[in-house]
Coordinates of C-alpha atoms (C1' of nucleotides) in Angstrom, one line a residue:
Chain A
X1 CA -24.4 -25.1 0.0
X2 CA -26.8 -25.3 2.5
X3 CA -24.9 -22.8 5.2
X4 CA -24.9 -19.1 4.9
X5 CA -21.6 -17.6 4.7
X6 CA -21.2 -15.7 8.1
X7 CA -21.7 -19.8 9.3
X8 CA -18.6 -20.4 7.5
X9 CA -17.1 -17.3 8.5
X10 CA -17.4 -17.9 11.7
X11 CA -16.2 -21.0 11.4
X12 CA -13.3 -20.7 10.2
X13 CA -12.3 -17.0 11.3
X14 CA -14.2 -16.5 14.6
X15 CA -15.6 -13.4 13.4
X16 CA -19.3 -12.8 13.2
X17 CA -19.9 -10.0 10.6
X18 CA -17.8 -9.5 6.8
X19 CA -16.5 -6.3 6.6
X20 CA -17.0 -4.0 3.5
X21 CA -16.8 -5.7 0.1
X22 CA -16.3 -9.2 1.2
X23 CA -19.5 -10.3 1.1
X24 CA -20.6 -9.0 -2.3
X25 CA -17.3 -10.8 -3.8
X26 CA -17.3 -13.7 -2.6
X27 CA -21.0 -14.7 -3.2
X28 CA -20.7 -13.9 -6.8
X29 CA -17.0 -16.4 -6.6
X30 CA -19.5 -18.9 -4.9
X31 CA -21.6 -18.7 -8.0
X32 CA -19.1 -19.3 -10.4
X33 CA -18.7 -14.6 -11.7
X34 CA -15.7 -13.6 -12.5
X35 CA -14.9 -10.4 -10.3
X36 CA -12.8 -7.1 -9.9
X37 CA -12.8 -6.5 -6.4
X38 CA -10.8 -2.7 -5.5
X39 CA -11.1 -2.8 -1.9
X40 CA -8.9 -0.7 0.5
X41 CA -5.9 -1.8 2.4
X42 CA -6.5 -3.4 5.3
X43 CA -10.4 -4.5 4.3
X44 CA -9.3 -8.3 4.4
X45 CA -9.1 -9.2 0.7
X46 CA -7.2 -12.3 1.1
X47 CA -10.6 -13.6 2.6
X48 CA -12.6 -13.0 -0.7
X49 CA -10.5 -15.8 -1.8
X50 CA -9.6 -18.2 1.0
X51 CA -13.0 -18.4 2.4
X52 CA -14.5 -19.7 -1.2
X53 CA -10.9 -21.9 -1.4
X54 CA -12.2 -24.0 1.9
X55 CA -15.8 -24.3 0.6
X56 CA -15.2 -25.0 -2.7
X57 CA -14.2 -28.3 -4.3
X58 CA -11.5 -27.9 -6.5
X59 CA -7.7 -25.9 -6.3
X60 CA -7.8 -22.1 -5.8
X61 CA -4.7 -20.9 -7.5
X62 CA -3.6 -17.2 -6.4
X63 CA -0.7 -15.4 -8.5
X64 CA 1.1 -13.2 -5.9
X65 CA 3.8 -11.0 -6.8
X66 CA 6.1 -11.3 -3.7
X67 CA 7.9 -14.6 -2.9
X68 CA 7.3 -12.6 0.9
X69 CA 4.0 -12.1 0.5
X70 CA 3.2 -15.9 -0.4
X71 CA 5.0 -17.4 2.7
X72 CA 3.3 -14.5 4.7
X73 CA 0.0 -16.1 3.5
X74 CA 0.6 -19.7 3.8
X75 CA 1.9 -19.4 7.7
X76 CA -0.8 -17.7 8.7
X77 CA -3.4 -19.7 7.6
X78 CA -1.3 -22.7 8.8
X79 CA -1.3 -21.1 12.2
X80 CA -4.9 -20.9 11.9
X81 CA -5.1 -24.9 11.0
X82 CA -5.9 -24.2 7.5
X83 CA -2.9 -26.8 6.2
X84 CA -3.8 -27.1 2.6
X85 CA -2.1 -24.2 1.3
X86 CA 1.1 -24.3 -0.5
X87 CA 3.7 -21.5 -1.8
X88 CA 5.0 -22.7 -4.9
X89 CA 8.4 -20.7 -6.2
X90 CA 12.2 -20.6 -6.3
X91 CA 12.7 -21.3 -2.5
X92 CA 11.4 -24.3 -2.7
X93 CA 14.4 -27.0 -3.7
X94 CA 13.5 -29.4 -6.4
X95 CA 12.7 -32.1 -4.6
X96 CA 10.0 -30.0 -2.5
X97 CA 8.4 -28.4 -5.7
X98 CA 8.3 -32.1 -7.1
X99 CA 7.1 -33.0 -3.8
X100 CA 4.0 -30.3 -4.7
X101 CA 3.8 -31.0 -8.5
X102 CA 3.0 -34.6 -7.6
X103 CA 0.3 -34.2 -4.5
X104 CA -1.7 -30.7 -5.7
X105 CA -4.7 -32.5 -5.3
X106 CA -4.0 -32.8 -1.4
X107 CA -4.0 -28.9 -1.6
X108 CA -7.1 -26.5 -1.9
X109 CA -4.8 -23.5 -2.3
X110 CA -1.5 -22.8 -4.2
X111 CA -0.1 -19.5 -4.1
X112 CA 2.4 -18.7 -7.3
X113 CA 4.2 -15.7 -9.0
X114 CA 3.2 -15.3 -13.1
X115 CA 6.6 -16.6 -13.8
X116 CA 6.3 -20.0 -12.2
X117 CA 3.2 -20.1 -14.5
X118 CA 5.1 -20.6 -17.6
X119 CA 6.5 -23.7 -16.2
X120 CA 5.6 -26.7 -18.6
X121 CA 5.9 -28.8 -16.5
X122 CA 3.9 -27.0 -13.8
X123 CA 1.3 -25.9 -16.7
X124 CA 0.7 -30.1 -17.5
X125 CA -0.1 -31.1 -13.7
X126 CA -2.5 -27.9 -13.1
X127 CA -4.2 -29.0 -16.3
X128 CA -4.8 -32.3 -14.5
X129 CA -6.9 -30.5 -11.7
X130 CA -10.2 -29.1 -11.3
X131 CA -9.6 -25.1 -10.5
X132 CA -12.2 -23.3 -8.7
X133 CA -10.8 -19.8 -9.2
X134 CA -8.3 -18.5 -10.4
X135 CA -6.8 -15.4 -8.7
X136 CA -4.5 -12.5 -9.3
X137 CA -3.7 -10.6 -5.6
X138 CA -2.7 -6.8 -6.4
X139 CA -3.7 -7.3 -9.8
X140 CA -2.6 -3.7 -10.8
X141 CA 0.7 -5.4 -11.2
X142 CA -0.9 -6.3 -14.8
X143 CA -0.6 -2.9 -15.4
X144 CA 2.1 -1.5 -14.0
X145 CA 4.8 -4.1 -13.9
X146 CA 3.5 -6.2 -16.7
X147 CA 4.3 -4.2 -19.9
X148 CA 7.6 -4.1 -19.5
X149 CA 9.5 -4.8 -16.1
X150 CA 7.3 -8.3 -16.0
X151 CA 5.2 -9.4 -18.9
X152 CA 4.8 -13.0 -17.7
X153 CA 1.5 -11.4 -16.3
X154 CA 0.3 -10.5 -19.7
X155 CA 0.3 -13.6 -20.1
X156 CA -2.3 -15.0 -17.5
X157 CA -4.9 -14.9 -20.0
X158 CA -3.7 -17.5 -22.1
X159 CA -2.9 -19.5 -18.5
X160 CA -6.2 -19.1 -18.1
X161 CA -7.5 -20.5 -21.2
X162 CA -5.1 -23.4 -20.7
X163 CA -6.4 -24.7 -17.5
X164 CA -9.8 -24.5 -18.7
X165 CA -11.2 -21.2 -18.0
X166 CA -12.1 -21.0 -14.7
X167 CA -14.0 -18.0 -12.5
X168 CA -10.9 -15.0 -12.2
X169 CA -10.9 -12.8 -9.1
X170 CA -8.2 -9.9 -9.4
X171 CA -7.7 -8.1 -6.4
X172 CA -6.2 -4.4 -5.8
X173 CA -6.5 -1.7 -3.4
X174 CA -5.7 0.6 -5.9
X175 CA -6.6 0.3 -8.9
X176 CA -7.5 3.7 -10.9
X177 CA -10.0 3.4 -14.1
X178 CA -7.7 2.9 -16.4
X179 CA -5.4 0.5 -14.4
X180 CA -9.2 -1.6 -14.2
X181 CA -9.6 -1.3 -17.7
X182 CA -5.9 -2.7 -18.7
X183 CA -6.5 -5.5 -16.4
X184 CA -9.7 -6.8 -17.6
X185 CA -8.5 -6.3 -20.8
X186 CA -5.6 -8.2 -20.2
X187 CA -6.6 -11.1 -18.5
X188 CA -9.2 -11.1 -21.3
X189 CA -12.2 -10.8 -18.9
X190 CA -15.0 -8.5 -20.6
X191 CA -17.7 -10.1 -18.5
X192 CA -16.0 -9.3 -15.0
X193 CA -18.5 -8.3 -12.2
X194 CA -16.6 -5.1 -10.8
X195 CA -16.7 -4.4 -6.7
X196 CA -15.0 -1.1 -6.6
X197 CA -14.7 0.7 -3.1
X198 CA -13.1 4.4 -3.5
X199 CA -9.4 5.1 -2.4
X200 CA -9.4 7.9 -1.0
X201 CA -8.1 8.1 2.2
X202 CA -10.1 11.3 4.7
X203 CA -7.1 11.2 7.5
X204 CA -3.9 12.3 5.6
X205 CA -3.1 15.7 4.9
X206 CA -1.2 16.7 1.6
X207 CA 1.8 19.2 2.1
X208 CA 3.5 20.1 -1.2
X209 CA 7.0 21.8 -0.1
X210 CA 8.6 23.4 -2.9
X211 CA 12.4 24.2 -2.5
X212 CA 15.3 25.6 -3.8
X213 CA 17.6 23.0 -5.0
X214 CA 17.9 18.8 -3.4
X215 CA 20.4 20.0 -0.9
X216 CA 17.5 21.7 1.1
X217 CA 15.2 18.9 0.5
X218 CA 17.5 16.9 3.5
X219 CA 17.1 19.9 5.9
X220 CA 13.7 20.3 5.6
X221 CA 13.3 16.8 6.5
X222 CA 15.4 17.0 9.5
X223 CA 13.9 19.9 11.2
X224 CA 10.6 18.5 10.7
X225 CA 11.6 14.7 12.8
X226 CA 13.5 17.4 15.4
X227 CA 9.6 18.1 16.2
X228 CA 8.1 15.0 15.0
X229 CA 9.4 11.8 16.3
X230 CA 6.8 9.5 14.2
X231 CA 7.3 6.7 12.6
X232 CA 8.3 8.0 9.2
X233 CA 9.3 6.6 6.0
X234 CA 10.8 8.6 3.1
X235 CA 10.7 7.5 -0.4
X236 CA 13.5 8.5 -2.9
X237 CA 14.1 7.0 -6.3
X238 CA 17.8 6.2 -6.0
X239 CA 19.1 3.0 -3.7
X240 CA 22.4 5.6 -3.2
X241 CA 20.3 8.3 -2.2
X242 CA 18.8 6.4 0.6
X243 CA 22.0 5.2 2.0
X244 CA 23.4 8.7 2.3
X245 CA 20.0 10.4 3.1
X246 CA 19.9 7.8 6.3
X247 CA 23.8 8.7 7.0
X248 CA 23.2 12.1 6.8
X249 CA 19.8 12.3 8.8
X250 CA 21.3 10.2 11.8
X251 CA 23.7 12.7 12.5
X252 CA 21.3 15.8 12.2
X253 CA 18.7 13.7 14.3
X254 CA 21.2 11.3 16.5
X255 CA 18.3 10.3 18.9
X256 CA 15.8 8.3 15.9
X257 CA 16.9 5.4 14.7
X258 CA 17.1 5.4 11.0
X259 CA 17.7 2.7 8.4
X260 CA 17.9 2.3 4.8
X261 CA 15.7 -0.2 2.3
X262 CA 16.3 -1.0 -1.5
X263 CA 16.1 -3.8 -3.8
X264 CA 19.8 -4.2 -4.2
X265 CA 20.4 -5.3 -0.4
X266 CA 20.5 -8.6 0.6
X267 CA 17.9 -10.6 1.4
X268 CA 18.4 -10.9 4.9
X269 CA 19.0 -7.6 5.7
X270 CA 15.8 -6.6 3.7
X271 CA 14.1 -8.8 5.9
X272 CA 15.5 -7.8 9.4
X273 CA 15.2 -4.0 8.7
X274 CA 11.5 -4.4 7.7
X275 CA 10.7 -6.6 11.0
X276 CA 12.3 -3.6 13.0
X277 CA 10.3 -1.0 11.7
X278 CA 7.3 -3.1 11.6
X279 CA 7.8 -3.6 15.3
X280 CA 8.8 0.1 16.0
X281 CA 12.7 -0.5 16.7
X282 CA 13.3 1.8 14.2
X283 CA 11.3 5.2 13.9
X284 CA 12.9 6.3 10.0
X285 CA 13.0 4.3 7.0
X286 CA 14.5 5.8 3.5
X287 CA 13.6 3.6 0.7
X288 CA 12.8 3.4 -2.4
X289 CA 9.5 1.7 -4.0
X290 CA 11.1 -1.6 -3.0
X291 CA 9.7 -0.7 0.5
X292 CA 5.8 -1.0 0.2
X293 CA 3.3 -4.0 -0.8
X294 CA 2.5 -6.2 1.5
X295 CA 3.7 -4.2 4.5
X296 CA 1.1 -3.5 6.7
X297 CA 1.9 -1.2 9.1
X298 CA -0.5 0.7 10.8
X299 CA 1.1 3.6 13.0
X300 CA 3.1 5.1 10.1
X301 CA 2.3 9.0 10.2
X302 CA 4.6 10.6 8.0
X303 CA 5.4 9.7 4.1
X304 CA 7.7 12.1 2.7
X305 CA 8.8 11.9 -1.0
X306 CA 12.1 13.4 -1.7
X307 CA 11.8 12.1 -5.3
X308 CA 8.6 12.1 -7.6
X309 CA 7.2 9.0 -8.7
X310 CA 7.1 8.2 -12.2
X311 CA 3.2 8.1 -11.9
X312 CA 0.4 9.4 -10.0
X313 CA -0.6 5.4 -9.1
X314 CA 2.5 4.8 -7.4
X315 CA 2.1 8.0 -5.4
X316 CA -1.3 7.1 -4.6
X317 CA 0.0 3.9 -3.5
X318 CA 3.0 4.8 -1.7
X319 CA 0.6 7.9 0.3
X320 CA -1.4 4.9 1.4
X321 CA 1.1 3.6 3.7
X322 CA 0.6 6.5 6.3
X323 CA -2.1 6.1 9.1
X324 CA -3.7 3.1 8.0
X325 CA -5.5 2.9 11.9
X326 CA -7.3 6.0 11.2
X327 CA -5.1 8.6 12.8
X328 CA -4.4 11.8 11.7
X329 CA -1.2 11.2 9.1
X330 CA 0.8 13.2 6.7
X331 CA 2.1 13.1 3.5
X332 CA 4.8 15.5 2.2
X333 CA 6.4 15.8 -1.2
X334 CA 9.7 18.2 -1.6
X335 CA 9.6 19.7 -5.3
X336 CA 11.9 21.7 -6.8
X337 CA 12.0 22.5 -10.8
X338 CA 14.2 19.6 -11.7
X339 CA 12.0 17.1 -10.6
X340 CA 11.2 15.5 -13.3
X341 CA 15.0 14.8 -14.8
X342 CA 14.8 11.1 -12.5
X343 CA 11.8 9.7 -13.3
X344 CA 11.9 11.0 -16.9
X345 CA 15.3 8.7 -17.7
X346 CA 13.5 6.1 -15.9
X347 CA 11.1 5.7 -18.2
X348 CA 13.5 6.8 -21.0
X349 CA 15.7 3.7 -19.8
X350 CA 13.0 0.8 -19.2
X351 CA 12.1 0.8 -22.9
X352 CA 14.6 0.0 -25.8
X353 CA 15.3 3.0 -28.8
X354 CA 14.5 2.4 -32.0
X355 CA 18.4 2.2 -33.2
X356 CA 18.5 -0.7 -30.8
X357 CA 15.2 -2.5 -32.0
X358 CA 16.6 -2.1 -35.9
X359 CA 20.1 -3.1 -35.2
X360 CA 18.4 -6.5 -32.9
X361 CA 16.2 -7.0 -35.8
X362 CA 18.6 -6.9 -38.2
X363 CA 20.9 -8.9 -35.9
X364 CA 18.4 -11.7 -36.0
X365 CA 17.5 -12.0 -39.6
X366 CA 21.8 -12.7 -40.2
X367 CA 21.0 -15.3 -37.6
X368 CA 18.3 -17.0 -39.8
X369 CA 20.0 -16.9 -42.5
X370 CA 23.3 -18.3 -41.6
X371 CA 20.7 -21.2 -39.6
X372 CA 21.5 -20.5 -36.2
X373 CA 18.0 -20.2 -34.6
X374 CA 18.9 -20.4 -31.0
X375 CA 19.5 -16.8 -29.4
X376 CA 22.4 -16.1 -26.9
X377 CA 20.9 -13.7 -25.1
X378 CA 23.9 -12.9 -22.5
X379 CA 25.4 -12.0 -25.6
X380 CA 22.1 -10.0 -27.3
X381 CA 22.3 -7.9 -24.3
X382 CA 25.8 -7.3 -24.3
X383 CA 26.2 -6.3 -27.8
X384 CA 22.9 -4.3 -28.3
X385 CA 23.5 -2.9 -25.0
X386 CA 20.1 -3.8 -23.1
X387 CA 19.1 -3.6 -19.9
X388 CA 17.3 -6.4 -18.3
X389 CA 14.0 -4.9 -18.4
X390 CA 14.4 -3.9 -22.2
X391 CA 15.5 -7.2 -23.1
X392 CA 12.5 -9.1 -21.7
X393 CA 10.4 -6.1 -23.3
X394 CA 11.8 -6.7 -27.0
X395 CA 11.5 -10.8 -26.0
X396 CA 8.0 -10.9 -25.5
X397 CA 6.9 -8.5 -28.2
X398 CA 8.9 -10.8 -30.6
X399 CA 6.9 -14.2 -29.0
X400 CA 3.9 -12.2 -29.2
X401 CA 4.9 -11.6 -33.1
X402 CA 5.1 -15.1 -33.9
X403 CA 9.1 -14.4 -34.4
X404 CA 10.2 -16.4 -31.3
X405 CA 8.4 -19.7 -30.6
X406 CA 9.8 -22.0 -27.8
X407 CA 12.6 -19.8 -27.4
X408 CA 14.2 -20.2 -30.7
X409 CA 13.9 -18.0 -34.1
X410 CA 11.1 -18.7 -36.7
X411 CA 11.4 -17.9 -40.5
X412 CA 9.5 -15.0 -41.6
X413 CA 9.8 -13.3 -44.5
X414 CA 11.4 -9.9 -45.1
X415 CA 7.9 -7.6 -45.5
X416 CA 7.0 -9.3 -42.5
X417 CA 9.9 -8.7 -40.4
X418 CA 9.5 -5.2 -41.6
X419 CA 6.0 -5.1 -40.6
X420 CA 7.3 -6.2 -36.7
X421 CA 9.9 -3.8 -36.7
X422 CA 7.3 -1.1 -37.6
X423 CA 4.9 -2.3 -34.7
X424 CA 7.4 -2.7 -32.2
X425 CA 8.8 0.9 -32.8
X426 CA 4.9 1.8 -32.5
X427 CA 4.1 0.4 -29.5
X428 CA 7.6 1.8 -27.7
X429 CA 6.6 5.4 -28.9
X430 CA 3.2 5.0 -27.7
X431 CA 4.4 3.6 -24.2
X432 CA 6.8 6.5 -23.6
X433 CA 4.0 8.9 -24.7
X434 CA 1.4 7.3 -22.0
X435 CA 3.9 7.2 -19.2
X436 CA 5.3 10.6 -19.6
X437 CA 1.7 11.3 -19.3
X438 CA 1.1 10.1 -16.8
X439 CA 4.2 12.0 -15.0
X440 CA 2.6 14.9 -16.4
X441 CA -0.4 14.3 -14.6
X442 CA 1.7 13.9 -11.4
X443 CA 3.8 17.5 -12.1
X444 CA 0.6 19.2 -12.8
X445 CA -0.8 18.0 -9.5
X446 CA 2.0 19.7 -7.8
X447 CA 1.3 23.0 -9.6
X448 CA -2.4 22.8 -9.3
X449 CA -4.0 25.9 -6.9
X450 CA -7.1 23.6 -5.9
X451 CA -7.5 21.4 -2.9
X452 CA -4.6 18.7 -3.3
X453 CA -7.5 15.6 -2.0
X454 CA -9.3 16.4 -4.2
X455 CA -7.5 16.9 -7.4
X456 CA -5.9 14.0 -6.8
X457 CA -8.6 11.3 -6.2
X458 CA -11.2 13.2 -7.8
X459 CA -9.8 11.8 -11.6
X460 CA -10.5 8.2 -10.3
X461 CA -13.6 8.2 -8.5
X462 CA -17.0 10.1 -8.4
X463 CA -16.6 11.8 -4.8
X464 CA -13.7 12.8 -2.5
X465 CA -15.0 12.4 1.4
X466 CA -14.2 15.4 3.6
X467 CA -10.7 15.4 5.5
X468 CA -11.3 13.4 8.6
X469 CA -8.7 16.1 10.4
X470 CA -6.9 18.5 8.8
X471 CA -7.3 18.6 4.4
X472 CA -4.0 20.1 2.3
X473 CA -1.7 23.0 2.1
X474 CA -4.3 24.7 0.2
X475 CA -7.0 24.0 2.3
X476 CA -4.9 25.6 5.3
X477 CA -3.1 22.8 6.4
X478 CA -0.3 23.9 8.9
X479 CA 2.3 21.0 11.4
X480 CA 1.8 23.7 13.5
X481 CA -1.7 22.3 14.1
X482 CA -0.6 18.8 13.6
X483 CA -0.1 16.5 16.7
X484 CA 0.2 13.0 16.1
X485 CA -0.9 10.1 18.2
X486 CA 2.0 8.4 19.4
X487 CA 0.8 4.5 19.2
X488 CA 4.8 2.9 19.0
X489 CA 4.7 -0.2 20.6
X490 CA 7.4 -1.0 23.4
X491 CA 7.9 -4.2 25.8
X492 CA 7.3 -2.6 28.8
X493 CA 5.7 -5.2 30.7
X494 CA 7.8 -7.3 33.6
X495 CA 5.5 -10.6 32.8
X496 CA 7.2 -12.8 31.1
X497 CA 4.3 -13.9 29.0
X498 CA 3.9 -10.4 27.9
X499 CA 7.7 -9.9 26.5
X500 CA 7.7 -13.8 25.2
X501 CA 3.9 -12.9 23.9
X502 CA 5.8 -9.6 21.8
X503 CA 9.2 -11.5 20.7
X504 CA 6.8 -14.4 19.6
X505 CA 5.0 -11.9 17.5
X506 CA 8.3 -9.8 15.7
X507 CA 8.3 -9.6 12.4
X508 CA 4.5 -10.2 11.9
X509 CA 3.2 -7.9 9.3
X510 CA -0.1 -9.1 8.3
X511 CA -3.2 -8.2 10.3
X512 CA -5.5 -10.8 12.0
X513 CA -8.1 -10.4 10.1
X514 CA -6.8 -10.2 6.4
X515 CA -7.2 -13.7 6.4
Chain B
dT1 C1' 56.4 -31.5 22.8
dT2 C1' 53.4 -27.7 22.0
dA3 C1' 51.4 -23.1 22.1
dG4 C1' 52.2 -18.8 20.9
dG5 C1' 55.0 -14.9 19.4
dG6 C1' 58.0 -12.8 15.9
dT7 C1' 60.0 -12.4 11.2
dT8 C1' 59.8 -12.3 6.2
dA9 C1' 58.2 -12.5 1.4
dG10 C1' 54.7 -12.1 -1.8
dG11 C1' 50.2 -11.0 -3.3
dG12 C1' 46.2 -8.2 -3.1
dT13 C1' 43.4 -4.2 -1.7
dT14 C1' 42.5 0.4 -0.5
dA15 C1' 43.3 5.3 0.6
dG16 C1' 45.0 9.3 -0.9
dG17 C1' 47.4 12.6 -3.8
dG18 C1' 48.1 14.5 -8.3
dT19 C1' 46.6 15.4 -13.0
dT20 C1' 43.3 16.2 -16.7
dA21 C1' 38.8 16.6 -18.9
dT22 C1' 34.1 17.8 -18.7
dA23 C1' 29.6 17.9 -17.4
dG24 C1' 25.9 19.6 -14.6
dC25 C1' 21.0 14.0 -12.9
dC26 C1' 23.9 8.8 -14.1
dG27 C1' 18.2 6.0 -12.1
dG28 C1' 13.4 2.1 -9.5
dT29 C1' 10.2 -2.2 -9.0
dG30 C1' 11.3 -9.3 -8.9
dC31 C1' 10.8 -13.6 -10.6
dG32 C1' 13.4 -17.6 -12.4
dT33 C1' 17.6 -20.4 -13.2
dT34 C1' 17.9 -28.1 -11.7
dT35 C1' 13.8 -32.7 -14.3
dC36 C1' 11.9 -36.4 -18.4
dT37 C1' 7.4 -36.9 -14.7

DNA sequence: TTAGGGTTAGGGTTAGGGTTATAGCCGGTGCGTTTCT
């Protein structure tokens, strides 16, 4: 390579300069190092990967978690004329994924969940390729979803090994120290260059409001968007509660338009009610954490919590949404003394008990016995009474124990099976104990007397920057002194070019330079 | 002759009232699912 890479990045970006972090990462991709990059929202990570994809020979494959955040991807850089990119997953019909199984070498870049990975089929053509990199976008997925909600991504190592060990990029914006750890740990990456940029974020204020009971949780909320019409969005931990916290606000505050977001709506309307408040048609959004990654709004200047997170990284995260162009932004949490009841069944509920794990185990060794070494696992889950999450949980630990092997039952003998059950139990107990921990952490936060920035960054990185405008509660903070920029886009112009140029643009949630 | 209104019977759904038992909170995040290369 004879050019230097701001020739490429002008050539195929327009811009003249890399931002922060990009250069760094990609020269060490160019030479072959396997990186963590931890760079902040809006920094243009997706370039650390697509720049290298275009000069490289060889496929760049990048696990994505979001079907969404794939085809967000892959139109963009087709409307920039970059057409060998590809989203590979269940949208696709089988004659179009056969379509891509068969020509991958006419692509430089295929985006693909962790799941799609554990295709065969899929596995036996990437084999056939040269990979240049191999890439996991928001890698702290690894850690957060990948224990138990989705363990296909702990197994990307061994996807790695199989397509012969190519250069890994993971990619986060937040990633705290021990979230870094479990994913170089888990992709089985000691030698990882790390590129890690802090998260804290100097222009939103931290406003703990403790209260009574949940009931004064809604008013609280209302009277504040009576004086602040911002674009807002409130996180609760229920997909009930955010239907009847949107009823209930629109007729306290009948002039904002407020809508509801969870995982359990349909696609469509997930889709239209995100393109609204992306493009400032609506001013309120109550959602759960179904509402978040790969949303990149920038004018958002209120994030309220009505319900705790289960962990001080998903606050972090979810904090982040607010005032991403600079401005002065706010987050609130409402506490009250029984905050921890929801998130505490939530993690009581994602693993299995031990009186389900003995009863499964003992389930399966009748199965053995009597020959039947195929599972029904409609029927496991019925019987032992799992949820979806604890099933796949117990599945994977019971692959990872040698006891399920192509998804059917292997012989082992009884001191063995003991042995299993023993471990599994273990590792359950010691799950629970981290993640109540880590809600600990969170509750603590709440209660500390110290200055809310930094007691909550300062556990993940060596410095906290001064607040940009005003800090925390406990530094002072007041709404009286709070007067945010109004920056909500209307169509306001009588050209027709401009209102085409703004419909053309709805729904458009990805900056121009993320690229 | 046809369009459109009215009647009727039968099946299914929902709202609302009454009764009884008992808990208080009842829960989040997404991918894949087809084929014999």
């Amino acid at each position: 390579m004879n050019k230097t890479l701001e020739y490429y990045l002008e050539k195929y970006t327009g811009h003249n300069e890399f931002r922060t972090g990009q250069k760094e990462i990609i020269t060490d991709v160019l030479e072959g190092k396997s990186c963590l990059g931890i760079l902040p929202t809006g920094s243009g990570k997706s370039l650390c990967y697509q720049l290298p994809a275009r000069v490289l020979n060889g496929l760049v494959v990048v696990v994505s978690p979001l079907i969404s955040l794939m085809i967000d991807q892959v139109k963009q850089l087709k409307a920039e004329g970059f057409r060998e990119a590809v989203a590979l997953n269940s949208f696709l019909d089988y004659t179009e994924k056969q379509q891509v199984y068969h020509n991958l070498d006419q692509y430089k870049l295929v985006y693909v969940s962790p799941e799609m990975l554990q295709n065969p089929y899929f596995l036996q053509r990437l084999r056939k390729q040269s990979i240049s990199l191999f890439v996991v976008d928001e890698a702290h997925c690894i850690s957060q979803w990948g224990h138990e909600f989705r363990p296909d991504y702990l197994k990307l190592d061994t996807v790695i090994q199989d397509i012969g060990n190519p250069p890994v990029l993971a990619l986060s914006a937040t990633a705290t120290p021990d979230v870094q750890k479990d994913i170089i740990k888990q992709l089985n990456c000691e030698q990882m260059v790390k590129h890690i940029h802090p998260m804290d974020r100097d222009n939103i204020a931290f406003v703990v409001k403790t209260v009574e009971s949940d009931k004064y949780k809604l008013d609280y909320i209302a009277a504040l968007l009576h004086s602040y019409q911002v674009p807002t969005m409130i996180y609760f931990s229920s997909r009930k509660w955010t239907e009847q916290a949107a009823e209930i606000l629109r007729t306290h505050v009948p002039n904002l338009r407020i809508a509801f977001y969870h995982g359990g709506m349909e696609q469509t309307d997930r889709i239209l009610i995100q393109q609204q408040f992306m493009n400032d048609q609506l001013d309120v959004i109550c959602c759960t954490s179904a509402f978040g990654m790969g949303i990149n709004k920038k004018n958002v200047r209120l994030v309220v919590h009505y319900h705790l997170p289960t962990q001080v990284e998903s606050f972090i995260q979810e904090v982040g949404r607010a005032g991403r162009d600079g401005e002065a932004s706010v987050n609130l949490l409402l506490s009250n003394e029984n905050d921890q009841l929801l998130p505490k069944q939530l993690i009581e509920t994602e693993l299995p008990t031990h009186g389900q794990i003995t009863m499964l185990m003992d389930y399966l060794r009748h199965l053995v016995e009597s020959k039947e070494l195929t599972i029904d696992e409609s029927l496991v889950s019925t019987q032992f009474q799992f949820n979806e999450t604890q099933w796949r949980f117990l599945k994977y630990q019971l692959e990872v124990h040698g006891m399920i092997k192509e998804d059917r039952l292997v012989q082992i003998s009884s001191s063995d099976r003991k042995a299993i059950v023993n471990d599994i139990h273990l590792l359950v107990d010691k799950r629970k104990k981290l993640k109540l921990a880590k809600l600990t952490d969170l509750i603590n936060w709440i209660h500390d007397k110290g200055c809310r920035r930094e007691r909550l960054f300062l556990p993940f990185q060596e410095q906290v920057r001064p607040a940009k405008f005003q800090c925390c509660d406990h530094c002072g903070f007041s709404f009286e002194e709070w007067n945010p920029t109004i920056t909500n886009k209307r169509i306001t112009s009588d050209n027709w070019e401009d209102m085409l140029q703004s419909l053309f643009f709805q729904g458009e949630h990805h900056e121009k330079q993320t690229s």
